Amino acid sequence: MANEMMQPVPFRTRITCVALLLLMVGLVVYSGTTPMTSSIWTTIDQDDSVRIHSLFAQGVLDPGQTAMFSGQTLLEYAFDNGKKKAFKALLDCGADPDMFLVSREKKNQTITFWAAGMSDSYWLREVLAHNANPNLWTKTHPNNSGTPLAMP
């Protein structure tokens, strides 16, 4: 009797719901964030080291997290945007400066490699203080590789 009272959902309504769901998923994939992770990227933009430590303590922050669309790591994002407090906080929380990056511009390189090339020694001091390997071989071009400190 309960089945007799239920009306089927019109086809047009089902198609509309599926289209809206796909649109929302597409927007999340394109932006590389979800509601849980968007606050992490904003926190880095604000250079808020206290909030980064808090998110890590709550288990919300994975220091190795990457953006879905670009592949950029949190540490790489902080570095690229000159967010020194966020950079240090991410290292404190366990971000790996020796992780090989996958973003197009830095593929197969490490933050240590990029820090070694900066005119501001802050970046290199921080990665070395957080156990970065200055002897890790990095492939920068198809025919060129070496350690971060030996590269021009």
PDB file of C-alpha atoms in Angstrom:
ATOM      1  CA  MET A   1       0.000   0.000   0.000  1.00  0.00           C
ATOM      2  CA  ALA A   2       2.901   2.385   0.743  1.00  0.00           C
ATOM      3  CA  ASN A   3       4.278   1.775  -2.749  1.00  0.00           C
ATOM      4  CA  GLU A   4       0.957   2.655  -4.323  1.00  0.00           C
ATOM      5  CA  MET A   5       1.033   6.133  -2.740  1.00  0.00           C
ATOM      6  CA  MET A   6       4.511   7.034  -3.941  1.00  0.00           C
ATOM      7  CA  GLN A   7       4.613   8.945  -7.213  1.00  0.00           C
ATOM      8  CA  PRO A   8       7.592   8.523  -9.537  1.00  0.00           C
ATOM      9  CA  VAL A   9       9.912  11.522  -9.802  1.00  0.00           C
ATOM     10  CA  PRO A  10       9.500  13.132 -13.215  1.00  0.00           C
ATOM     11  CA  PHE A  11      12.357  12.519 -15.629  1.00  0.00           C
ATOM     12  CA  ARG A  12      12.989  16.247 -16.100  1.00  0.00           C
ATOM     13  CA  THR A  13      13.437  16.724 -12.323  1.00  0.00           C
ATOM     14  CA  ARG A  14      15.926  13.853 -12.135  1.00  0.00           C
ATOM     15  CA  ILE A  15      17.961  15.277 -15.049  1.00  0.00           C
ATOM     16  CA  THR A  16      18.004  18.729 -13.420  1.00  0.00           C
ATOM     17  CA  CYS A  17      19.264  17.290 -10.112  1.00  0.00           C
ATOM     18  CA  VAL A  18      22.013  15.295 -11.844  1.00  0.00           C
ATOM     19  CA  ALA A  19      23.091  18.369 -13.860  1.00  0.00           C
ATOM     20  CA  LEU A  20      23.316  20.515 -10.731  1.00  0.00           C
ATOM     21  CA  LEU A  21      25.317  17.842  -8.932  1.00  0.00           C
ATOM     22  CA  LEU A  22      27.761  17.540 -11.836  1.00  0.00           C
ATOM     23  CA  LEU A  23      28.128  21.326 -11.970  1.00  0.00           C
ATOM     24  CA  MET A  24      28.963  21.497  -8.253  1.00  0.00           C
ATOM     25  CA  VAL A  25      31.493  18.654  -8.528  1.00  0.00           C
ATOM     26  CA  GLY A  26      33.068  20.304 -11.574  1.00  0.00           C
ATOM     27  CA  LEU A  27      33.483  23.594  -9.748  1.00  0.00           C
ATOM     28  CA  VAL A  28      35.150  21.879  -6.793  1.00  0.00           C
ATOM     29  CA  VAL A  29      37.565  19.962  -9.060  1.00  0.00           C
ATOM     30  CA  TYR A  30      38.373  23.064 -11.104  1.00  0.00           C
ATOM     31  CA  SER A  31      39.127  25.208  -8.045  1.00  0.00           C
ATOM     32  CA  GLY A  32      41.170  22.474  -6.353  1.00  0.00           C
ATOM     33  CA  THR A  33      39.379  23.069  -3.069  1.00  0.00           C
ATOM     34  CA  THR A  34      36.529  21.745  -1.009  1.00  0.00           C
ATOM     35  CA  PRO A  35      34.750  23.571   1.805  1.00  0.00           C
ATOM     36  CA  MET A  36      37.139  21.870   4.261  1.00  0.00           C
ATOM     37  CA  THR A  37      40.300  22.807   2.381  1.00  0.00           C
ATOM     38  CA  SER A  38      39.463  26.284   1.119  1.00  0.00           C
ATOM     39  CA  SER A  39      40.077  27.687   4.600  1.00  0.00           C
ATOM     40  CA  ILE A  40      43.601  26.226   4.557  1.00  0.00           C
ATOM     41  CA  TRP A  41      44.539  28.079   1.365  1.00  0.00           C
ATOM     42  CA  THR A  42      42.975  31.284   2.745  1.00  0.00           C
ATOM     43  CA  THR A  43      44.904  30.823   5.987  1.00  0.00           C
ATOM     44  CA  ILE A  44      48.153  30.652   4.012  1.00  0.00           C
ATOM     45  CA  ASP A  45      47.162  33.778   2.079  1.00  0.00           C
ATOM     46  CA  GLN A  46      46.685  35.518   5.419  1.00  0.00           C
ATOM     47  CA  ASP A  47      50.106  34.234   6.603  1.00  0.00           C
ATOM     48  CA  ASP A  48      48.395  32.984   9.791  1.00  0.00           C
ATOM     49  CA  SER A  49      50.814  30.572  11.455  1.00  0.00           C
ATOM     50  CA  VAL A  50      48.673  30.233  14.598  1.00  0.00           C
ATOM     51  CA  ARG A  51      45.690  29.032  12.546  1.00  0.00           C
ATOM     52  CA  ILE A  52      47.886  26.604  10.583  1.00  0.00           C
ATOM     53  CA  HIS A  53      49.114  25.037  13.838  1.00  0.00           C
ATOM     54  CA  SER A  54      45.504  24.910  15.081  1.00  0.00           C
ATOM     55  CA  LEU A  55      44.230  23.202  11.922  1.00  0.00           C
ATOM     56  CA  PHE A  56      47.074  20.678  12.162  1.00  0.00           C
ATOM     57  CA  ALA A  57      46.282  19.976  15.846  1.00  0.00           C
ATOM     58  CA  GLN A  58      42.599  19.418  14.926  1.00  0.00           C
ATOM     59  CA  GLY A  59      43.596  16.927  12.241  1.00  0.00           C
ATOM     60  CA  VAL A  60      42.118  19.105   9.458  1.00  0.00           C
ATOM     61  CA  LEU A  61      45.471  20.009   7.922  1.00  0.00           C
ATOM     62  CA  ASP A  62      47.523  17.518   5.949  1.00  0.00           C
ATOM     63  CA  PRO A  63      50.867  19.280   5.366  1.00  0.00           C
ATOM     64  CA  GLY A  64      51.378  17.232   2.194  1.00  0.00           C
ATOM     65  CA  GLN A  65      48.051  18.278   0.690  1.00  0.00           C
ATOM     66  CA  THR A  66      48.013  19.443  -2.908  1.00  0.00           C
ATOM     67  CA  ALA A  67      45.535  21.420  -4.966  1.00  0.00           C
ATOM     68  CA  MET A  68      43.534  19.038  -7.155  1.00  0.00           C
ATOM     69  CA  PHE A  69      43.724  21.156 -10.291  1.00  0.00           C
ATOM     70  CA  SER A  70      47.301  22.489 -10.187  1.00  0.00           C
ATOM     71  CA  GLY A  71      49.062  19.872  -8.058  1.00  0.00           C
ATOM     72  CA  GLN A  72      50.652  22.684  -6.039  1.00  0.00           C
ATOM     73  CA  THR A  73      51.520  21.762  -2.444  1.00  0.00           C
ATOM     74  CA  LEU A  74      50.635  23.962   0.526  1.00  0.00           C
ATOM     75  CA  LEU A  75      54.349  24.562   1.144  1.00  0.00           C
ATOM     76  CA  GLU A  76      54.911  25.481  -2.494  1.00  0.00           C
ATOM     77  CA  TYR A  77      51.938  27.871  -2.376  1.00  0.00           C
ATOM     78  CA  ALA A  78      53.284  29.619   0.734  1.00  0.00           C
ATOM     79  CA  PHE A  79      56.742  29.844  -0.864  1.00  0.00           C
ATOM     80  CA  ASP A  80      55.446  31.174  -4.192  1.00  0.00           C
ATOM     81  CA  ASN A  81      53.425  33.859  -2.412  1.00  0.00           C
ATOM     82  CA  GLY A  82      56.160  34.938   0.034  1.00  0.00           C
ATOM     83  CA  LYS A  83      54.212  33.866   3.145  1.00  0.00           C
ATOM     84  CA  LYS A  84      57.103  33.333   5.544  1.00  0.00           C
ATOM     85  CA  LYS A  85      55.102  32.641   8.723  1.00  0.00           C
ATOM     86  CA  ALA A  86      52.851  30.157   6.916  1.00  0.00           C
ATOM     87  CA  PHE A  87      55.887  28.528   5.286  1.00  0.00           C
ATOM     88  CA  LYS A  88      57.582  27.982   8.649  1.00  0.00           C
ATOM     89  CA  ALA A  89      54.346  26.782  10.271  1.00  0.00           C
ATOM     90  CA  LEU A  90      53.818  24.211   7.500  1.00  0.00           C
ATOM     91  CA  LEU A  91      57.373  22.961   7.970  1.00  0.00           C
ATOM     92  CA  ASP A  92      56.749  22.797  11.742  1.00  0.00           C
ATOM     93  CA  CYS A  93      53.657  20.670  11.031  1.00  0.00           C
ATOM     94  CA  GLY A  94      55.617  18.220   8.910  1.00  0.00           C
ATOM     95  CA  ALA A  95      55.523  19.506   5.330  1.00  0.00           C
ATOM     96  CA  ASP A  96      58.371  17.828   3.463  1.00  0.00           C
ATOM     97  CA  PRO A  97      60.780  20.261   1.760  1.00  0.00           C
ATOM     98  CA  ASP A  98      62.332  17.310  -0.104  1.00  0.00           C
ATOM     99  CA  MET A  99      59.079  16.157  -1.719  1.00  0.00           C
ATOM    100  CA  PHE A 100      59.328  16.244  -5.505  1.00  0.00           C
ATOM    101  CA  LEU A 101      56.852  18.759  -6.829  1.00  0.00           C
ATOM    102  CA  VAL A 102      54.376  17.941  -9.574  1.00  0.00           C
ATOM    103  CA  SER A 103      53.178  21.377 -10.647  1.00  0.00           C
ATOM    104  CA  ARG A 104      54.087  22.130 -14.244  1.00  0.00           C
ATOM    105  CA  GLU A 105      56.663  24.854 -13.530  1.00  0.00           C
ATOM    106  CA  LYS A 106      58.508  22.891 -10.838  1.00  0.00           C
ATOM    107  CA  LYS A 107      58.028  19.272 -11.881  1.00  0.00           C
ATOM    108  CA  ASN A 108      60.657  16.921 -10.403  1.00  0.00           C
ATOM    109  CA  GLN A 109      62.171  19.695  -8.284  1.00  0.00           C
ATOM    110  CA  THR A 110      61.935  20.391  -4.560  1.00  0.00           C
ATOM    111  CA  ILE A 111      61.257  23.437  -2.433  1.00  0.00           C
ATOM    112  CA  THR A 112      64.852  23.088  -1.222  1.00  0.00           C
ATOM    113  CA  PHE A 113      66.034  23.528  -4.817  1.00  0.00           C
ATOM    114  CA  TRP A 114      63.953  26.697  -5.215  1.00  0.00           C
ATOM    115  CA  ALA A 115      64.923  28.045  -1.778  1.00  0.00           C
ATOM    116  CA  ALA A 116      68.616  27.692  -2.660  1.00  0.00           C
ATOM    117  CA  GLY A 117      68.112  30.000  -5.632  1.00  0.00           C
ATOM    118  CA  MET A 118      66.431  32.812  -3.685  1.00  0.00           C
ATOM    119  CA  SER A 119      68.295  36.016  -2.854  1.00  0.00           C
ATOM    120  CA  ASP A 120      66.602  36.004   0.586  1.00  0.00           C
ATOM    121  CA  SER A 121      68.358  33.281   2.602  1.00  0.00           C
ATOM    122  CA  TYR A 122      65.352  32.939   4.951  1.00  0.00           C
ATOM    123  CA  TRP A 123      63.813  30.224   2.773  1.00  0.00           C
ATOM    124  CA  LEU A 124      66.943  28.065   2.616  1.00  0.00           C
ATOM    125  CA  ARG A 125      67.641  28.506   6.342  1.00  0.00           C
ATOM    126  CA  GLU A 126      64.133  27.306   7.174  1.00  0.00           C
ATOM    127  CA  VAL A 127      64.170  24.214   4.967  1.00  0.00           C
ATOM    128  CA  LEU A 128      67.619  23.228   6.241  1.00  0.00           C
ATOM    129  CA  ALA A 129      66.469  23.793   9.845  1.00  0.00           C
ATOM    130  CA  HIS A 130      63.611  21.383   9.102  1.00  0.00           C
ATOM    131  CA  ASN A 131      65.895  18.585   7.871  1.00  0.00           C
ATOM    132  CA  ALA A 132      65.882  19.258   4.135  1.00  0.00           C
ATOM    133  CA  ASN A 133      68.524  17.226   2.324  1.00  0.00           C
ATOM    134  CA  PRO A 134      70.933  19.614   0.559  1.00  0.00           C
ATOM    135  CA  ASN A 135      72.470  16.617  -1.248  1.00  0.00           C
ATOM    136  CA  LEU A 136      69.234  15.381  -2.829  1.00  0.00           C
ATOM    137  CA  TRP A 137      69.634  15.164  -6.596  1.00  0.00           C
ATOM    138  CA  THR A 138      67.087  17.193  -8.532  1.00  0.00           C
ATOM    139  CA  LYS A 139      66.342  16.846 -12.232  1.00  0.00           C
ATOM    140  CA  THR A 140      65.866  20.346 -13.593  1.00  0.00           C
ATOM    141  CA  HIS A 141      66.067  19.695 -17.342  1.00  0.00           C
ATOM    142  CA  PRO A 142      66.214  16.503 -19.434  1.00  0.00           C
ATOM    143  CA  ASN A 143      70.013  16.708 -19.597  1.00  0.00           C
ATOM    144  CA  ASN A 144      70.739  18.529 -16.346  1.00  0.00           C
ATOM    145  CA  SER A 145      70.558  17.393 -12.737  1.00  0.00           C
ATOM    146  CA  GLY A 146      72.353  18.041  -9.498  1.00  0.00           C
ATOM    147  CA  THR A 147      71.961  18.996  -5.873  1.00  0.00           C
ATOM    148  CA  PRO A 148      70.035  22.149  -4.906  1.00  0.00           C
ATOM    149  CA  LEU A 149      73.135  23.952  -3.656  1.00  0.00           C
ATOM    150  CA  ALA A 150      75.205  23.102  -6.737  1.00  0.00           C
ATOM    151  CA  MET A 151      72.661  24.276  -9.306  1.00  0.00           C
ATOM    152  CA  PRO A 152      73.115  27.709 -10.899  1.00  0.00           C
TER     153      PRO A 152
END
